[in-house]
């Protein structure tokens, strides 16, 4: 297994739109394992392939307390089933150190494929629903900072650019 490098805002590669996964082979399984290891090592509850510079429609999530319940979603889509909004303080491994409140639909039904290519459907509420929507946004080149005011987003961008210059 391997720890992958996570791209950070404002890296333009985070704006790419991911392409559908069409081949369900051993290479895909290796990528899934590497993404899970990278997510656990970074102490995140989710990771989209876009964040590790792989522009395919694939994400991993583990919202469990014990960090023993990995979930994999390939070519995911969702429908809103509860359009009431829920607010969460969101963070992102690609926007390290910043947390801001974002409102998203409270309940969704997700259709996706598993690592073998079989289609499944789940309903999600709470943090799982928020996390799945956050990850699917990544596949569309969208970040949680896009829901904030331009003022807040630009401040975050400036601080991260400064950090990146320091470590370059
Ligand atoms: O680790 C993460 N925590 C989190 C908290 C609230 C809403 C969404 C998230 S996802 C984030 C990991 C990440 O950046 N996934 O793309
Ligand atoms: Ni994120």
mmCIF file of C-alpha atoms and ligand atoms in Angstrom:
data_model
loop_
_atom_site.group_PDB
_atom_site.id
_atom_site.type_symbol
_atom_site.label_atom_id
_atom_site.label_comp_id
_atom_site.label_asym_id
_atom_site.label_seq_id
_atom_site.Cartn_x
_atom_site.Cartn_y
_atom_site.Cartn_z
ATOM 1 C CA UNK A 1 0.000 0.000 0.000
ATOM 2 C CA UNK A 2 1.064 3.599 -0.394
ATOM 3 C CA UNK A 3 0.318 7.027 1.015
ATOM 4 C CA UNK A 4 -0.614 9.361 -1.830
ATOM 5 C CA UNK A 5 0.051 13.097 -1.966
ATOM 6 C CA UNK A 6 -3.042 15.242 -1.397
ATOM 7 C CA UNK A 7 -3.407 18.333 -3.610
ATOM 8 C CA UNK A 8 -4.145 21.592 -1.777
ATOM 9 C CA UNK A 9 -6.274 24.617 -2.688
ATOM 10 C CA UNK A 10 -5.748 26.617 -4.897
ATOM 11 C CA UNK A 11 -4.086 23.900 -7.015
ATOM 12 C CA UNK A 12 -5.845 24.086 -10.435
ATOM 13 C CA UNK A 13 -5.861 20.275 -10.674
ATOM 14 C CA UNK A 14 -8.572 20.279 -7.972
ATOM 15 C CA UNK A 15 -10.824 21.974 -10.596
ATOM 16 C CA UNK A 16 -10.706 19.099 -13.115
ATOM 17 C CA UNK A 17 -13.913 17.153 -13.779
ATOM 18 C CA UNK A 18 -13.437 13.442 -13.157
ATOM 19 C CA UNK A 19 -14.252 10.852 -15.834
ATOM 20 C CA UNK A 20 -16.367 7.729 -15.201
ATOM 21 C CA UNK A 21 -14.598 4.550 -14.114
ATOM 22 C CA UNK A 22 -15.063 1.969 -16.879
ATOM 23 C CA UNK A 23 -12.520 -0.731 -15.968
ATOM 24 C CA UNK A 24 -12.923 -2.692 -12.713
ATOM 25 C CA UNK A 25 -9.540 -4.396 -12.438
ATOM 26 C CA UNK A 26 -6.746 -5.069 -9.915
ATOM 27 C CA UNK A 27 -5.270 -1.641 -10.590
ATOM 28 C CA UNK A 28 -8.532 -0.057 -9.425
ATOM 29 C CA UNK A 29 -8.393 -2.153 -6.232
ATOM 30 C CA UNK A 30 -4.831 -0.943 -5.561
ATOM 31 C CA UNK A 31 -5.967 2.679 -6.007
ATOM 32 C CA UNK A 32 -8.888 2.115 -3.597
ATOM 33 C CA UNK A 33 -6.542 0.594 -0.975
ATOM 34 C CA UNK A 34 -4.055 3.459 -1.379
ATOM 35 C CA UNK A 35 -6.853 6.049 -1.073
ATOM 36 C CA UNK A 36 -8.156 4.379 2.112
ATOM 37 C CA UNK A 37 -4.666 4.281 3.616
ATOM 38 C CA UNK A 38 -4.126 7.945 2.670
ATOM 39 C CA UNK A 39 -7.491 8.960 4.173
ATOM 40 C CA UNK A 40 -6.827 7.131 7.473
ATOM 41 C CA UNK A 41 -3.287 8.463 7.726
ATOM 42 C CA UNK A 42 -4.544 12.044 7.154
ATOM 43 C CA UNK A 43 -7.372 11.515 9.702
ATOM 44 C CA UNK A 44 -10.058 12.382 7.186
ATOM 45 C CA UNK A 45 -13.570 10.918 7.002
ATOM 46 C CA UNK A 46 -13.566 10.894 3.195
ATOM 47 C CA UNK A 47 -11.301 11.232 0.173
ATOM 48 C CA UNK A 48 -12.105 11.751 -3.509
ATOM 49 C CA UNK A 49 -9.742 10.536 -6.253
ATOM 50 C CA UNK A 50 -9.441 14.132 -7.535
ATOM 51 C CA UNK A 51 -7.633 15.041 -4.297
ATOM 52 C CA UNK A 52 -4.834 12.570 -5.111
ATOM 53 C CA UNK A 53 -4.634 13.799 -8.726
ATOM 54 C CA UNK A 54 -6.553 10.853 -10.198
ATOM 55 C CA UNK A 55 -9.403 12.283 -12.246
ATOM 56 C CA UNK A 56 -11.804 9.351 -12.023
ATOM 57 C CA UNK A 57 -15.221 9.137 -10.389
ATOM 58 C CA UNK A 58 -14.256 7.306 -7.227
ATOM 59 C CA UNK A 59 -14.410 8.159 -3.534
ATOM 60 C CA UNK A 60 -13.829 6.504 -0.175
ATOM 61 C CA UNK A 61 -15.493 7.322 3.151
ATOM 62 C CA UNK A 62 -15.347 6.125 6.753
ATOM 63 C CA UNK A 63 -17.556 8.050 9.166
ATOM 64 C CA UNK A 64 -17.366 5.393 11.921
ATOM 65 C CA UNK A 65 -15.944 6.166 15.390
ATOM 66 C CA UNK A 66 -13.666 3.107 15.273
ATOM 67 C CA UNK A 67 -12.432 3.794 11.722
ATOM 68 C CA UNK A 68 -13.258 0.240 10.786
ATOM 69 C CA UNK A 69 -16.074 0.793 8.263
ATOM 70 C CA UNK A 70 -14.632 1.827 4.915
ATOM 71 C CA UNK A 71 -17.155 2.565 2.176
ATOM 72 C CA UNK A 72 -16.260 2.828 -1.510
ATOM 73 C CA UNK A 73 -18.425 4.642 -4.095
ATOM 74 C CA UNK A 74 -17.600 4.386 -7.788
ATOM 75 C CA UNK A 75 -19.462 6.512 -10.382
ATOM 76 C CA UNK A 76 -21.736 7.851 -7.619
ATOM 77 C CA UNK A 77 -24.895 9.884 -8.177
ATOM 78 C CA UNK A 78 -27.400 11.143 -5.652
ATOM 79 C CA UNK A 79 -30.974 12.345 -5.404
ATOM 80 C CA UNK A 80 -32.230 14.561 -2.620
ATOM 81 C CA UNK A 81 -34.886 12.779 -0.526
ATOM 82 C CA UNK A 82 -35.064 15.355 2.300
ATOM 83 C CA UNK A 83 -34.563 18.859 1.000
ATOM 84 C CA UNK A 84 -34.449 20.363 4.455
ATOM 85 C CA UNK A 85 -30.889 21.644 4.905
ATOM 86 C CA UNK A 86 -28.449 20.559 7.573
ATOM 87 C CA UNK A 87 -25.461 22.637 8.618
ATOM 88 C CA UNK A 88 -22.035 21.188 9.330
ATOM 89 C CA UNK A 89 -18.691 22.723 10.087
ATOM 90 C CA UNK A 90 -16.872 21.354 7.081
ATOM 91 C CA UNK A 91 -13.179 20.837 6.663
ATOM 92 C CA UNK A 92 -11.229 19.407 3.741
ATOM 93 C CA UNK A 93 -7.891 17.660 3.483
ATOM 94 C CA UNK A 94 -7.257 19.883 0.435
ATOM 95 C CA UNK A 95 -7.938 23.038 2.510
ATOM 96 C CA UNK A 96 -5.969 22.126 5.647
ATOM 97 C CA UNK A 97 -6.642 24.049 8.840
ATOM 98 C CA UNK A 98 -9.872 25.794 7.792
ATOM 99 C CA UNK A 99 -13.403 24.941 8.945
ATOM 100 C CA UNK A 100 -16.566 26.752 7.891
ATOM 101 C CA UNK A 101 -20.293 26.066 8.123
ATOM 102 C CA UNK A 102 -21.915 24.734 4.935
ATOM 103 C CA UNK A 103 -25.621 23.903 4.406
ATOM 104 C CA UNK A 104 -26.565 20.904 2.289
ATOM 105 C CA UNK A 105 -29.666 18.737 1.806
ATOM 106 C CA UNK A 106 -30.204 16.543 4.863
ATOM 107 C CA UNK A 107 -31.176 13.243 3.244
ATOM 108 C CA UNK A 108 -30.028 11.709 -0.035
ATOM 109 C CA UNK A 109 -30.310 8.449 -1.926
ATOM 110 C CA UNK A 110 -26.997 7.456 -3.483
ATOM 111 C CA UNK A 111 -26.576 5.096 -6.434
ATOM 112 C CA UNK A 112 -23.037 3.886 -7.084
ATOM 113 C CA UNK A 113 -20.968 0.886 -8.112
ATOM 114 C CA UNK A 114 -18.737 -1.192 -5.863
ATOM 115 C CA UNK A 115 -15.183 -2.275 -6.710
ATOM 116 C CA UNK A 116 -16.506 -5.212 -8.723
ATOM 117 C CA UNK A 117 -18.760 -2.917 -10.777
ATOM 118 C CA UNK A 118 -22.025 -4.033 -9.144
ATOM 119 C CA UNK A 119 -24.570 -1.246 -8.655
ATOM 120 C CA UNK A 120 -25.966 -0.519 -5.171
ATOM 121 C CA UNK A 121 -28.206 2.104 -3.588
ATOM 122 C CA UNK A 122 -28.082 3.520 -0.061
ATOM 123 C CA UNK A 123 -29.922 6.249 1.818
ATOM 124 C CA UNK A 124 -27.776 8.637 3.807
ATOM 125 C CA UNK A 125 -28.524 11.262 6.452
ATOM 126 C CA UNK A 126 -26.399 13.292 8.851
ATOM 127 C CA UNK A 127 -22.626 13.436 8.485
ATOM 128 C CA UNK A 128 -22.623 10.606 5.904
ATOM 129 C CA UNK A 129 -24.967 12.583 3.608
ATOM 130 C CA UNK A 130 -22.827 15.699 4.050
ATOM 131 C CA UNK A 131 -19.596 13.814 3.396
ATOM 132 C CA UNK A 132 -20.894 12.072 0.254
ATOM 133 C CA UNK A 133 -22.038 15.427 -1.179
ATOM 134 C CA UNK A 134 -18.662 17.011 -0.278
ATOM 135 C CA UNK A 135 -16.827 14.157 -2.052
ATOM 136 C CA UNK A 136 -19.054 14.204 -5.161
ATOM 137 C CA UNK A 137 -18.376 17.958 -5.366
ATOM 138 C CA UNK A 138 -14.636 17.136 -5.595
ATOM 139 C CA UNK A 139 -15.349 14.944 -8.642
ATOM 140 C CA UNK A 140 -16.964 18.021 -10.244
ATOM 141 C CA UNK A 141 -13.966 20.221 -9.409
ATOM 142 C CA UNK A 142 -15.837 21.916 -6.591
ATOM 143 C CA UNK A 143 -14.587 22.678 -3.064
ATOM 144 C CA UNK A 144 -16.436 23.628 0.136
ATOM 145 C CA UNK A 145 -14.793 27.069 -0.009
ATOM 146 C CA UNK A 146 -16.887 27.740 -3.144
ATOM 147 C CA UNK A 147 -19.957 27.978 -0.855
ATOM 148 C CA UNK A 148 -18.331 30.753 1.200
ATOM 149 C CA UNK A 149 -18.166 34.476 0.411
ATOM 150 C CA UNK A 150 -15.428 35.548 -2.020
ATOM 151 C CA UNK A 151 -13.880 37.473 0.875
ATOM 152 C CA UNK A 152 -13.533 34.362 3.053
ATOM 153 C CA UNK A 153 -12.378 32.195 0.135
ATOM 154 C CA UNK A 154 -9.707 34.717 -0.906
ATOM 155 C CA UNK A 155 -8.436 35.002 2.666
ATOM 156 C CA UNK A 156 -8.107 31.215 2.848
ATOM 157 C CA UNK A 157 -6.375 31.165 -0.540
ATOM 158 C CA UNK A 158 -3.881 33.826 0.557
ATOM 159 C CA UNK A 159 -3.023 32.015 3.796
ATOM 160 C CA UNK A 160 -2.534 28.666 2.052
ATOM 161 C CA UNK A 161 -0.426 30.223 -0.734
ATOM 162 C CA UNK A 162 1.798 31.719 1.964
ATOM 163 C CA UNK A 163 2.140 28.290 3.618
ATOM 164 C CA UNK A 164 2.981 26.688 0.273
ATOM 165 C CA UNK A 165 5.707 29.280 -0.406
ATOM 166 C CA UNK A 166 7.252 28.621 3.006
ATOM 167 C CA UNK A 167 7.511 24.888 2.412
ATOM 168 C CA UNK A 168 8.542 25.142 -1.254
HETATM 169 O O1 LIG B 1 -12.125 14.823 6.834
HETATM 170 C C1 LIG B 1 -13.061 15.493 6.388
HETATM 171 N N1 LIG B 1 -14.004 15.977 7.233
HETATM 172 C C2 LIG B 1 -15.193 16.553 6.830
HETATM 173 C C3 LIG B 1 -15.946 17.226 7.793
HETATM 174 C C4 LIG B 1 -17.161 17.792 7.438
HETATM 175 C C5 LIG B 1 -17.608 17.703 6.148
HETATM 176 C C6 LIG B 1 -16.865 17.058 5.173
HETATM 177 C C7 LIG B 1 -15.665 16.475 5.519
HETATM 178 S S1 LIG B 1 -14.738 15.622 4.312
HETATM 179 C C8 LIG B 1 -13.131 15.795 4.936
HETATM 180 C C9 LIG B 1 -12.132 14.983 4.131
HETATM 181 C C10 LIG B 1 -12.064 15.535 2.730
HETATM 182 O O2 LIG B 1 -11.491 16.534 2.422
HETATM 183 N N2 LIG B 1 -12.741 14.900 1.823
HETATM 184 O O3 LIG B 1 -12.803 15.377 0.573
HETATM 185 NI NI1 LIG B 2 -12.539 17.511 0.753
#
